[in-house]
């Protein structure tokens, strides 16, 4: 897969914003919220942090990449469709895991 022309610039900016959002969320979780842990029942309060990161990954990273799959990348439609379905499936798994974290929390 490759991008052509001005789409490479848009894709770079798009992924830069995604990485920045993810980096800020990770910095916030580890810097201010106590990190990620499921080791003992006393650290169940950290499951909310998993919820935050998993939802961020699902909606901001995987769903948005699945959406731009058809606009930015120029490859055959069957490959685009398979990658789109794979990203959507990963996003749904992240959402499912995040909901489980909230149920346990």
mmCIF file of N, CA, C and O in Angstrom:
data_model
loop_
_atom_site.group_PDB
_atom_site.id
_atom_site.type_symbol
_atom_site.label_atom_id
_atom_site.label_comp_id
_atom_site.label_asym_id
_atom_site.label_seq_id
_atom_site.Cartn_x
_atom_site.Cartn_y
_atom_site.Cartn_z
ATOM 1 N N UNK A 1 0.837 -1.180 0.000
ATOM 2 C CA UNK A 1 0.000 0.000 0.000
ATOM 3 C C UNK A 1 0.878 1.238 0.000
ATOM 4 O O UNK A 1 1.885 1.278 0.679
ATOM 5 N N UNK A 2 0.452 2.208 -0.707
ATOM 6 C CA UNK A 2 1.182 3.461 -0.720
ATOM 7 C C UNK A 2 0.202 4.619 -0.861
ATOM 8 O O UNK A 2 -0.930 4.447 -1.285
ATOM 9 N N UNK A 3 0.650 5.791 -0.487
ATOM 10 C CA UNK A 3 -0.135 7.006 -0.614
ATOM 11 C C UNK A 3 0.449 7.819 -1.745
ATOM 12 O O UNK A 3 1.636 7.766 -2.018
ATOM 13 N N UNK A 4 -0.386 8.602 -2.357
ATOM 14 C CA UNK A 4 0.116 9.400 -3.460
ATOM 15 C C UNK A 4 -0.120 10.882 -3.192
ATOM 16 O O UNK A 4 -1.103 11.255 -2.568
ATOM 17 N N UNK A 5 0.827 11.701 -3.655
ATOM 18 C CA UNK A 5 0.665 13.149 -3.626
ATOM 19 C C UNK A 5 0.460 13.746 -2.253
ATOM 20 O O UNK A 5 1.158 13.419 -1.296
ATOM 21 N N UNK A 6 -0.519 14.632 -2.181
ATOM 22 C CA UNK A 6 -0.798 15.355 -0.946
ATOM 23 C C UNK A 6 -1.361 14.469 0.159
ATOM 24 O O UNK A 6 -1.376 14.855 1.312
ATOM 25 N N UNK A 7 -1.814 13.297 -0.188
ATOM 26 C CA UNK A 7 -2.384 12.401 0.823
ATOM 27 C C UNK A 7 -1.342 11.938 1.834
ATOM 28 O O UNK A 7 -1.684 11.656 2.974
ATOM 29 N N UNK A 8 -0.090 11.850 1.423
ATOM 30 C CA UNK A 8 0.965 11.475 2.371
ATOM 31 C C UNK A 8 1.080 12.504 3.483
ATOM 32 O O UNK A 8 1.273 12.149 4.637
ATOM 33 N N UNK A 9 0.986 13.765 3.151
ATOM 34 C CA UNK A 9 1.055 14.833 4.151
ATOM 35 C C UNK A 9 -0.125 14.733 5.113
ATOM 36 O O UNK A 9 0.047 14.847 6.327
ATOM 37 N N UNK A 10 -1.318 14.521 4.565
ATOM 38 C CA UNK A 10 -2.500 14.382 5.420
ATOM 39 C C UNK A 10 -2.378 13.169 6.334
ATOM 40 O O UNK A 10 -2.735 13.222 7.512
ATOM 41 N N UNK A 11 -1.880 12.084 5.794
ATOM 42 C CA UNK A 11 -1.718 10.869 6.586
ATOM 43 C C UNK A 11 -0.697 11.071 7.696
ATOM 44 O O UNK A 11 -0.893 10.613 8.825
ATOM 45 N N UNK A 12 0.392 11.772 7.395
ATOM 46 C CA UNK A 12 1.397 12.069 8.408
ATOM 47 C C UNK A 12 0.805 12.909 9.536
ATOM 48 O O UNK A 12 0.996 12.597 10.723
ATOM 49 N N UNK A 13 0.091 13.951 9.198
ATOM 50 C CA UNK A 13 -0.530 14.818 10.216
ATOM 51 C C UNK A 13 -1.554 14.034 11.021
ATOM 52 O O UNK A 13 -1.626 14.147 12.249
ATOM 53 N N UNK A 14 -2.342 13.218 10.344
ATOM 54 C CA UNK A 14 -3.351 12.400 11.010
ATOM 55 C C UNK A 14 -2.713 11.477 12.045
ATOM 56 O O UNK A 14 -3.135 11.433 13.198
ATOM 57 N N UNK A 15 -1.651 10.772 11.644
ATOM 58 C CA UNK A 15 -0.999 9.858 12.582
ATOM 59 C C UNK A 15 -0.225 10.601 13.663
ATOM 60 O O UNK A 15 -0.120 10.118 14.789
ATOM 61 N N UNK A 16 0.286 11.756 13.371
ATOM 62 C CA UNK A 16 0.942 12.570 14.387
ATOM 63 C C UNK A 16 -0.039 12.966 15.483
ATOM 64 O O UNK A 16 0.277 12.875 16.678
ATOM 65 N N UNK A 17 -1.233 13.351 15.091
ATOM 66 C CA UNK A 17 -2.264 13.693 16.078
ATOM 67 C C UNK A 17 -2.661 12.457 16.879
ATOM 68 O O UNK A 17 -2.823 12.518 18.105
ATOM 69 N N UNK A 18 -2.785 11.314 16.222
ATOM 70 C CA UNK A 18 -3.146 10.080 16.929
ATOM 71 C C UNK A 18 -2.074 9.684 17.940
ATOM 72 O O UNK A 18 -2.386 9.338 19.086
ATOM 73 N N UNK A 19 -0.814 9.721 17.516
ATOM 74 C CA UNK A 19 0.274 9.365 18.437
ATOM 75 C C UNK A 19 0.358 10.351 19.597
ATOM 76 O O UNK A 19 0.611 9.964 20.741
ATOM 77 N N UNK A 20 0.151 11.622 19.329
ATOM 78 C CA UNK A 20 0.185 12.629 20.386
ATOM 79 C C UNK A 20 -0.931 12.386 21.395
ATOM 80 O O UNK A 20 -0.707 12.457 22.612
ATOM 81 N N UNK A 21 -2.119 12.098 20.914
ATOM 82 C CA UNK A 21 -3.247 11.807 21.803
ATOM 83 C C UNK A 21 -2.963 10.587 22.670
ATOM 84 O O UNK A 21 -3.185 10.609 23.882
ATOM 85 N N UNK A 22 -2.459 9.537 22.062
ATOM 86 C CA UNK A 22 -2.141 8.325 22.808
ATOM 87 C C UNK A 22 -1.016 8.573 23.809
ATOM 88 O O UNK A 22 -1.090 8.123 24.957
ATOM 89 N N UNK A 23 0.017 9.307 23.402
ATOM 90 C CA UNK A 23 1.135 9.606 24.305
ATOM 91 C C UNK A 23 0.673 10.444 25.503
ATOM 92 O O UNK A 23 1.081 10.190 26.643
ATOM 93 N N UNK A 24 -0.185 11.417 25.269
ATOM 94 C CA UNK A 24 -0.698 12.235 26.373
ATOM 95 C C UNK A 24 -1.556 11.413 27.334
ATOM 96 O O UNK A 24 -1.484 11.593 28.551
ATOM 97 N N UNK A 25 -2.361 10.513 26.792
ATOM 98 C CA UNK A 25 -3.182 9.655 27.648
ATOM 99 C C UNK A 25 -2.309 8.723 28.483
ATOM 100 O O UNK A 25 -2.564 8.534 29.678
ATOM 101 N N UNK A 26 -1.284 8.142 27.878
ATOM 102 C CA UNK A 26 -0.378 7.262 28.629
ATOM 103 C C UNK A 26 0.372 8.055 29.688
ATOM 104 O O UNK A 26 0.524 7.603 30.824
ATOM 105 N N UNK A 27 0.826 9.249 29.330
ATOM 106 C CA UNK A 27 1.514 10.112 30.306
ATOM 107 C C UNK A 27 0.588 10.444 31.477
ATOM 108 O O UNK A 27 1.002 10.409 32.635
ATOM 109 N N UNK A 28 -0.660 10.718 31.196
ATOM 110 C CA UNK A 28 -1.618 11.055 32.246
ATOM 111 C C UNK A 28 -1.896 9.850 33.134
ATOM 112 O O UNK A 28 -1.920 9.961 34.362
ATOM 113 N N UNK A 29 -2.078 8.673 32.522
ATOM 114 C CA UNK A 29 -2.377 7.465 33.303
ATOM 115 C C UNK A 29 -1.215 7.111 34.221
ATOM 116 O O UNK A 29 -1.403 6.815 35.393
ATOM 117 N N UNK A 30 -0.003 7.142 33.705
ATOM 118 C CA UNK A 30 1.145 6.757 34.521
ATOM 119 C C UNK A 30 1.624 7.887 35.422
ATOM 120 O O UNK A 30 2.140 7.636 36.502
ATOM 121 N N UNK A 31 1.461 9.115 35.008
ATOM 122 C CA UNK A 31 1.943 10.245 35.798
ATOM 123 C C UNK A 31 1.004 10.690 36.898
ATOM 124 O O UNK A 31 1.447 11.101 37.969
ATOM 125 N N UNK A 32 -0.300 10.592 36.653
ATOM 126 C CA UNK A 32 -1.259 11.141 37.602
ATOM 127 C C UNK A 32 -2.252 10.138 38.161
ATOM 128 O O UNK A 32 -2.833 10.361 39.213
ATOM 129 N N UNK A 33 -2.472 9.043 37.454
ATOM 130 C CA UNK A 33 -3.517 8.106 37.870
ATOM 131 C C UNK A 33 -2.983 6.807 38.482
ATOM 132 O O UNK A 33 -3.757 5.937 38.828
ATOM 133 N N UNK A 34 -1.688 6.637 38.593
ATOM 134 C CA UNK A 34 -1.141 5.469 39.274
ATOM 135 C C UNK A 34 -0.778 4.300 38.385
ATOM 136 O O UNK A 34 -0.427 3.237 38.881
ATOM 137 N N UNK A 35 -0.893 4.444 37.083
ATOM 138 C CA UNK A 35 -0.464 3.386 36.181
ATOM 139 C C UNK A 35 -1.518 2.339 35.907
ATOM 140 O O UNK A 35 -2.698 2.512 36.213
ATOM 141 N N UNK A 36 -1.085 1.230 35.337
ATOM 142 C CA UNK A 36 -1.956 0.115 34.977
ATOM 143 C C UNK A 36 -1.598 -1.081 35.842
ATOM 144 O O UNK A 36 -0.436 -1.455 35.921
ATOM 145 N N UNK A 37 -2.598 -1.662 36.477
ATOM 146 C CA UNK A 37 -2.325 -2.828 37.301
ATOM 147 C C UNK A 37 -3.597 -3.629 37.488
ATOM 148 O O UNK A 37 -4.676 -3.071 37.645
ATOM 149 N N UNK A 38 -3.474 -4.924 37.474
ATOM 150 C CA UNK A 38 -4.564 -5.831 37.811
ATOM 151 C C UNK A 38 -4.044 -6.940 38.705
ATOM 152 O O UNK A 38 -4.625 -8.001 38.798
ATOM 153 N N UNK A 39 -2.930 -6.682 39.390
ATOM 154 C CA UNK A 39 -2.229 -7.723 40.140
ATOM 155 C C UNK A 39 -2.978 -8.169 41.391
ATOM 156 O O UNK A 39 -2.944 -9.328 41.756
ATOM 157 N N UNK A 40 -3.634 -7.256 42.071
ATOM 158 C CA UNK A 40 -4.297 -7.623 43.326
ATOM 159 C C UNK A 40 -5.624 -6.887 43.441
ATOM 160 O O UNK A 40 -5.840 -5.871 42.782
ATOM 161 N N UNK A 41 -6.513 -7.377 44.295
ATOM 162 C CA UNK A 41 -7.803 -6.698 44.472
ATOM 163 C C UNK A 41 -7.667 -5.252 44.967
ATOM 164 O O UNK A 41 -8.537 -4.437 44.719
ATOM 165 N N UNK A 42 -6.581 -4.940 45.647
ATOM 166 C CA UNK A 42 -6.414 -3.571 46.128
ATOM 167 C C UNK A 42 -6.105 -2.600 44.990
ATOM 168 O O UNK A 42 -6.219 -1.392 45.162
ATOM 169 N N UNK A 43 -5.714 -3.113 43.836
ATOM 170 C CA UNK A 43 -5.406 -2.238 42.702
ATOM 171 C C UNK A 43 -6.519 -2.244 41.657
ATOM 172 O O UNK A 43 -6.305 -1.833 40.522
ATOM 173 N N UNK A 44 -7.710 -2.703 42.032
ATOM 174 C CA UNK A 44 -8.819 -2.709 41.088
ATOM 175 C C UNK A 44 -9.196 -1.294 40.647
ATOM 176 O O UNK A 44 -9.789 -1.113 39.597
ATOM 177 N N UNK A 45 -8.838 -0.301 41.436
ATOM 178 C CA UNK A 45 -9.133 1.071 41.033
ATOM 179 C C UNK A 45 -8.349 1.463 39.777
ATOM 180 O O UNK A 45 -8.731 2.402 39.086
ATOM 181 N N UNK A 46 -7.298 0.744 39.463
ATOM 182 C CA UNK A 46 -6.529 1.041 38.258
ATOM 183 C C UNK A 46 -7.179 0.487 37.000
ATOM 184 O O UNK A 46 -6.726 0.789 35.892
ATOM 185 N N UNK A 47 -8.250 -0.284 37.152
ATOM 186 C CA UNK A 47 -8.941 -0.803 35.975
ATOM 187 C C UNK A 47 -9.576 0.323 35.166
ATOM 188 O O UNK A 47 -9.743 0.201 33.956
ATOM 189 N N UNK A 48 -9.929 1.421 35.819
ATOM 190 C CA UNK A 48 -10.473 2.562 35.086
ATOM 191 C C UNK A 48 -9.427 3.103 34.112
ATOM 192 O O UNK A 48 -9.756 3.609 33.046
ATOM 193 N N UNK A 49 -8.156 2.976 34.462
ATOM 194 C CA UNK A 49 -7.093 3.411 33.559
ATOM 195 C C UNK A 49 -7.025 2.520 32.318
ATOM 196 O O UNK A 49 -6.776 3.002 31.215
ATOM 197 N N UNK A 50 -7.232 1.222 32.508
ATOM 198 C CA UNK A 50 -7.296 0.324 31.361
ATOM 199 C C UNK A 50 -8.467 0.712 30.472
ATOM 200 O O UNK A 50 -8.373 0.683 29.247
ATOM 201 N N UNK A 51 -9.592 1.036 31.096
ATOM 202 C CA UNK A 51 -10.779 1.428 30.349
ATOM 203 C C UNK A 51 -10.468 2.638 29.460
ATOM 204 O O UNK A 51 -10.804 2.657 28.274
ATOM 205 N N UNK A 52 -9.821 3.633 30.040
ATOM 206 C CA UNK A 52 -9.469 4.838 29.290
ATOM 207 C C UNK A 52 -8.588 4.515 28.085
ATOM 208 O O UNK A 52 -8.885 4.939 26.955
ATOM 209 N N UNK A 53 -7.524 3.769 28.306
ATOM 210 C CA UNK A 53 -6.599 3.476 27.214
ATOM 211 C C UNK A 53 -7.215 2.567 26.142
ATOM 212 O O UNK A 53 -7.001 2.771 24.946
ATOM 213 N N UNK A 54 -7.992 1.592 26.570
ATOM 214 C CA UNK A 54 -8.607 0.694 25.596
ATOM 215 C C UNK A 54 -9.649 1.415 24.747
ATOM 216 O O UNK A 54 -9.729 1.208 23.530
ATOM 217 N N UNK A 55 -10.439 2.286 25.368
ATOM 218 C CA UNK A 55 -11.423 3.058 24.600
ATOM 219 C C UNK A 55 -10.736 4.035 23.657
ATOM 220 O O UNK A 55 -11.178 4.238 22.527
ATOM 221 N N UNK A 56 -9.659 4.636 24.124
ATOM 222 C CA UNK A 56 -8.905 5.549 23.272
ATOM 223 C C UNK A 56 -8.329 4.804 22.070
ATOM 224 O O UNK A 56 -8.426 5.273 20.928
ATOM 225 N N UNK A 57 -7.751 3.636 22.317
ATOM 226 C CA UNK A 57 -7.229 2.828 21.217
ATOM 227 C C UNK A 57 -8.343 2.432 20.243
ATOM 228 O O UNK A 57 -8.169 2.523 19.022
ATOM 229 N N UNK A 58 -9.475 2.019 20.784
ATOM 230 C CA UNK A 58 -10.564 1.547 19.928
ATOM 231 C C UNK A 58 -11.118 2.664 19.055
ATOM 232 O O UNK A 58 -11.148 2.545 17.831
ATOM 233 N N UNK A 59 -11.550 3.754 19.688
ATOM 234 C CA UNK A 59 -12.250 4.782 18.932
ATOM 235 C C UNK A 59 -11.309 5.727 18.188
ATOM 236 O O UNK A 59 -11.581 6.104 17.057
ATOM 237 N N UNK A 60 -10.227 6.111 18.813
ATOM 238 C CA UNK A 60 -9.347 7.092 18.184
ATOM 239 C C UNK A 60 -8.367 6.428 17.227
ATOM 240 O O UNK A 60 -8.114 6.943 16.147
ATOM 241 N N UNK A 61 -7.822 5.310 17.587
ATOM 242 C CA UNK A 61 -6.791 4.700 16.742
ATOM 243 C C UNK A 61 -7.385 3.743 15.704
ATOM 244 O O UNK A 61 -7.271 3.975 14.501
ATOM 245 N N UNK A 62 -8.030 2.672 16.160
ATOM 246 C CA UNK A 62 -8.452 1.626 15.224
ATOM 247 C C UNK A 62 -9.630 2.047 14.354
ATOM 248 O O UNK A 62 -9.617 1.839 13.137
ATOM 249 N N UNK A 63 -10.672 2.653 14.947
ATOM 250 C CA UNK A 63 -11.806 3.064 14.133
ATOM 251 C C UNK A 63 -11.424 4.149 13.131
ATOM 252 O O UNK A 63 -11.838 4.120 11.983
ATOM 253 N N UNK A 64 -10.637 5.124 13.576
ATOM 254 C CA UNK A 64 -10.276 6.202 12.649
ATOM 255 C C UNK A 64 -9.372 5.684 11.522
ATOM 256 O O UNK A 64 -9.518 6.108 10.371
ATOM 257 N N UNK A 65 -8.466 4.774 11.822
ATOM 258 C CA UNK A 65 -7.647 4.185 10.756
ATOM 259 C C UNK A 65 -8.493 3.336 9.812
ATOM 260 O O UNK A 65 -8.225 3.297 8.609
ATOM 261 N N UNK A 66 -9.491 2.675 10.355
ATOM 262 C CA UNK A 66 -10.376 1.884 9.494
ATOM 263 C C UNK A 66 -11.169 2.788 8.551
ATOM 264 O O UNK A 66 -11.394 2.438 7.393
ATOM 265 N N UNK A 67 -11.556 3.954 9.029
ATOM 266 C CA UNK A 67 -12.321 4.878 8.202
ATOM 267 C C UNK A 67 -11.466 5.447 7.069
ATOM 268 O O UNK A 67 -11.904 5.513 5.925
ATOM 269 N N UNK A 68 -10.229 5.857 7.393
ATOM 270 C CA UNK A 68 -9.411 6.461 6.344
ATOM 271 C C UNK A 68 -8.804 5.429 5.397
ATOM 272 O O UNK A 68 -8.189 5.802 4.408
ATOM 273 N N UNK A 69 -8.999 4.171 5.695
ATOM 274 C CA UNK A 69 -8.454 3.112 4.852
ATOM 275 C C UNK A 69 -8.893 3.281 3.396
ATOM 276 O O UNK A 69 -8.113 3.099 2.474
ATOM 277 N N UNK A 70 -10.139 3.670 3.180
ATOM 278 C CA UNK A 70 -10.665 3.780 1.830
ATOM 279 C C UNK A 70 -10.278 5.086 1.147
ATOM 280 O O UNK A 70 -10.304 5.181 -0.064
ATOM 281 N N UNK A 71 -9.961 6.116 1.912
ATOM 282 C CA UNK A 71 -9.657 7.417 1.332
ATOM 283 C C UNK A 71 -8.185 7.603 0.992
ATOM 284 O O UNK A 71 -7.854 8.228 0.006
ATOM 285 N N UNK A 72 -7.307 7.099 1.819
ATOM 286 C CA UNK A 72 -5.895 7.447 1.712
ATOM 287 C C UNK A 72 -5.091 6.402 0.966
ATOM 288 O O UNK A 72 -4.296 6.732 0.091
ATOM 289 N N UNK A 73 -5.272 5.146 1.296
ATOM 290 C CA UNK A 73 -4.438 4.098 0.707
ATOM 291 C C UNK A 73 -4.962 3.697 -0.670
ATOM 292 O O UNK A 73 -6.163 3.569 -0.868
ATOM 293 N N UNK A 74 -4.050 3.501 -1.570
ATOM 294 C CA UNK A 74 -4.451 3.094 -2.919
ATOM 295 C C UNK A 74 -3.971 1.663 -3.172
ATOM 296 O O UNK A 74 -2.836 1.421 -3.530
ATOM 297 N N UNK A 75 -4.844 0.742 -2.923
ATOM 298 C CA UNK A 75 -4.593 -0.668 -3.235
ATOM 299 C C UNK A 75 -5.929 -1.258 -3.670
ATOM 300 O O UNK A 75 -6.945 -0.569 -3.672
ATOM 301 N N UNK A 76 -5.933 -2.516 -4.010
ATOM 302 C CA UNK A 76 -7.178 -3.090 -4.508
ATOM 303 C C UNK A 76 -8.245 -3.122 -3.418
ATOM 304 O O UNK A 76 -7.963 -3.138 -2.218
ATOM 305 N N UNK A 77 -9.482 -3.108 -3.856
ATOM 306 C CA UNK A 77 -10.616 -2.998 -2.953
ATOM 307 C C UNK A 77 -10.715 -4.174 -1.985
ATOM 308 O O UNK A 77 -11.084 -3.995 -0.820
ATOM 309 N N UNK A 78 -10.357 -5.358 -2.414
ATOM 310 C CA UNK A 78 -10.428 -6.543 -1.549
ATOM 311 C C UNK A 78 -9.459 -6.409 -0.374
ATOM 312 O O UNK A 78 -9.809 -6.722 0.764
ATOM 313 N N UNK A 79 -8.248 -5.919 -0.634
ATOM 314 C CA UNK A 79 -7.273 -5.713 0.441
ATOM 315 C C UNK A 79 -7.736 -4.625 1.397
ATOM 316 O O UNK A 79 -7.631 -4.772 2.612
ATOM 317 N N UNK A 80 -8.263 -3.531 0.845
ATOM 318 C CA UNK A 80 -8.792 -2.461 1.696
ATOM 319 C C UNK A 80 -9.904 -2.979 2.591
ATOM 320 O O UNK A 80 -9.963 -2.646 3.774
ATOM 321 N N UNK A 81 -10.778 -3.789 2.018
ATOM 322 C CA UNK A 81 -11.896 -4.337 2.780
ATOM 323 C C UNK A 81 -11.406 -5.247 3.907
ATOM 324 O O UNK A 81 -11.897 -5.164 5.041
ATOM 325 N N UNK A 82 -10.440 -6.095 3.633
ATOM 326 C CA UNK A 82 -9.904 -6.994 4.665
ATOM 327 C C UNK A 82 -9.230 -6.218 5.789
ATOM 328 O O UNK A 82 -9.423 -6.528 6.970
ATOM 329 N N UNK A 83 -8.450 -5.207 5.436
ATOM 330 C CA UNK A 83 -7.805 -4.386 6.465
ATOM 331 C C UNK A 83 -8.829 -3.596 7.268
ATOM 332 O O UNK A 83 -8.701 -3.441 8.488
ATOM 333 N N UNK A 84 -9.855 -3.101 6.597
ATOM 334 C CA UNK A 84 -10.923 -2.376 7.282
ATOM 335 C C UNK A 84 -11.626 -3.276 8.299
ATOM 336 O O UNK A 84 -11.827 -2.884 9.453
ATOM 337 N N UNK A 85 -11.957 -4.479 7.893
ATOM 338 C CA UNK A 85 -12.622 -5.436 8.793
ATOM 339 C C UNK A 85 -11.700 -5.813 9.951
ATOM 340 O O UNK A 85 -12.139 -5.916 11.095
ATOM 341 N N UNK A 86 -10.418 -6.005 9.679
ATOM 342 C CA UNK A 86 -9.475 -6.356 10.746
ATOM 343 C C UNK A 86 -9.378 -5.229 11.775
ATOM 344 O O UNK A 86 -9.421 -5.479 12.989
ATOM 345 N N UNK A 87 -9.266 -3.985 11.324
ATOM 346 C CA UNK A 87 -9.188 -2.860 12.253
ATOM 347 C C UNK A 87 -10.483 -2.693 13.046
ATOM 348 O O UNK A 87 -10.458 -2.400 14.247
ATOM 349 N N UNK A 88 -11.621 -2.887 12.397
ATOM 350 C CA UNK A 88 -12.900 -2.801 13.100
ATOM 351 C C UNK A 88 -13.024 -3.903 14.157
ATOM 352 O O UNK A 88 -13.516 -3.660 15.262
ATOM 353 N N UNK A 89 -12.552 -5.092 13.831
ATOM 354 C CA UNK A 89 -12.611 -6.210 14.774
ATOM 355 C C UNK A 89 -11.715 -5.950 15.981
ATOM 356 O O UNK A 89 -12.120 -6.183 17.129
ATOM 357 N N UNK A 90 -10.506 -5.456 15.747
ATOM 358 C CA UNK A 90 -9.609 -5.123 16.859
ATOM 359 C C UNK A 90 -10.225 -4.041 17.735
ATOM 360 O O UNK A 90 -10.159 -4.108 18.966
ATOM 361 N N UNK A 91 -10.853 -3.051 17.105
ATOM 362 C CA UNK A 91 -11.508 -1.985 17.869
ATOM 363 C C UNK A 91 -12.632 -2.551 18.736
ATOM 364 O O UNK A 91 -12.766 -2.176 19.909
ATOM 365 N N UNK A 92 -13.426 -3.441 18.177
ATOM 366 C CA UNK A 92 -14.513 -4.032 18.963
ATOM 367 C C UNK A 92 -13.986 -4.870 20.123
ATOM 368 O O UNK A 92 -14.569 -4.876 21.212
ATOM 369 N N UNK A 93 -12.874 -5.564 19.927
ATOM 370 C CA UNK A 93 -12.266 -6.325 21.023
ATOM 371 C C UNK A 93 -11.773 -5.391 22.130
ATOM 372 O O UNK A 93 -11.927 -5.696 23.320
ATOM 373 N N UNK A 94 -11.191 -4.263 21.747
ATOM 374 C CA UNK A 94 -10.755 -3.270 22.743
ATOM 375 C C UNK A 94 -11.945 -2.717 23.513
ATOM 376 O O UNK A 94 -11.886 -2.545 24.734
ATOM 377 N N UNK A 95 -13.039 -2.435 22.807
ATOM 378 C CA UNK A 95 -14.240 -1.928 23.473
ATOM 379 C C UNK A 95 -14.792 -2.976 24.431
ATOM 380 O O UNK A 95 -15.174 -2.662 25.562
ATOM 381 N N UNK A 96 -14.831 -4.216 23.991
ATOM 382 C CA UNK A 96 -15.323 -5.297 24.840
ATOM 383 C C UNK A 96 -14.475 -5.422 26.107
ATOM 384 O O UNK A 96 -15.006 -5.533 27.212
ATOM 385 N N UNK A 97 -13.152 -5.370 25.967
ATOM 386 C CA UNK A 97 -12.262 -5.455 27.130
ATOM 387 C C UNK A 97 -12.447 -4.241 28.041
ATOM 388 O O UNK A 97 -12.420 -4.372 29.267
ATOM 389 N N UNK A 98 -12.661 -3.066 27.473
ATOM 390 C CA UNK A 98 -12.864 -1.859 28.282
ATOM 391 C C UNK A 98 -14.167 -1.936 29.077
ATOM 392 O O UNK A 98 -14.218 -1.511 30.236
ATOM 393 N N UNK A 99 -15.192 -2.480 28.463
ATOM 394 C CA UNK A 99 -16.473 -2.639 29.176
ATOM 395 C C UNK A 99 -16.323 -3.646 30.312
ATOM 396 O O UNK A 99 -16.859 -3.447 31.406
ATOM 397 N N UNK A 100 -15.580 -4.707 30.089
ATOM 398 C CA UNK A 100 -15.323 -5.679 31.162
ATOM 399 C C UNK A 100 -14.567 -5.014 32.309
ATOM 400 O O UNK A 100 -14.884 -5.247 33.479
ATOM 401 N N UNK A 101 -13.607 -4.169 31.996
ATOM 402 C CA UNK A 101 -12.890 -3.438 33.048
ATOM 403 C C UNK A 101 -13.843 -2.592 33.882
ATOM 404 O O UNK A 101 -13.710 -2.513 35.107
ATOM 405 N N UNK A 102 -14.796 -1.971 33.241
ATOM 406 C CA UNK A 102 -15.752 -1.138 33.976
ATOM 407 C C UNK A 102 -16.702 -1.994 34.826
ATOM 408 O O UNK A 102 -17.095 -1.584 35.897
ATOM 409 N N UNK A 103 -17.052 -3.171 34.322
ATOM 410 C CA UNK A 103 -17.935 -4.055 35.085
ATOM 411 C C UNK A 103 -17.233 -4.572 36.340
ATOM 412 O O UNK A 103 -17.848 -4.705 37.392
ATOM 413 N N UNK A 104 -15.957 -4.881 36.227
ATOM 414 C CA UNK A 104 -15.193 -5.376 37.379
ATOM 415 C C UNK A 104 -14.930 -4.251 38.365
ATOM 416 O O UNK A 104 -14.950 -4.446 39.555
ATOM 417 N N UNK A 105 -14.701 -3.051 37.827
ATOM 418 C CA UNK A 105 -14.381 -1.901 38.657
ATOM 419 C C UNK A 105 -15.573 -1.549 39.496
ATOM 420 O O UNK A 105 -15.583 -1.308 40.622
#
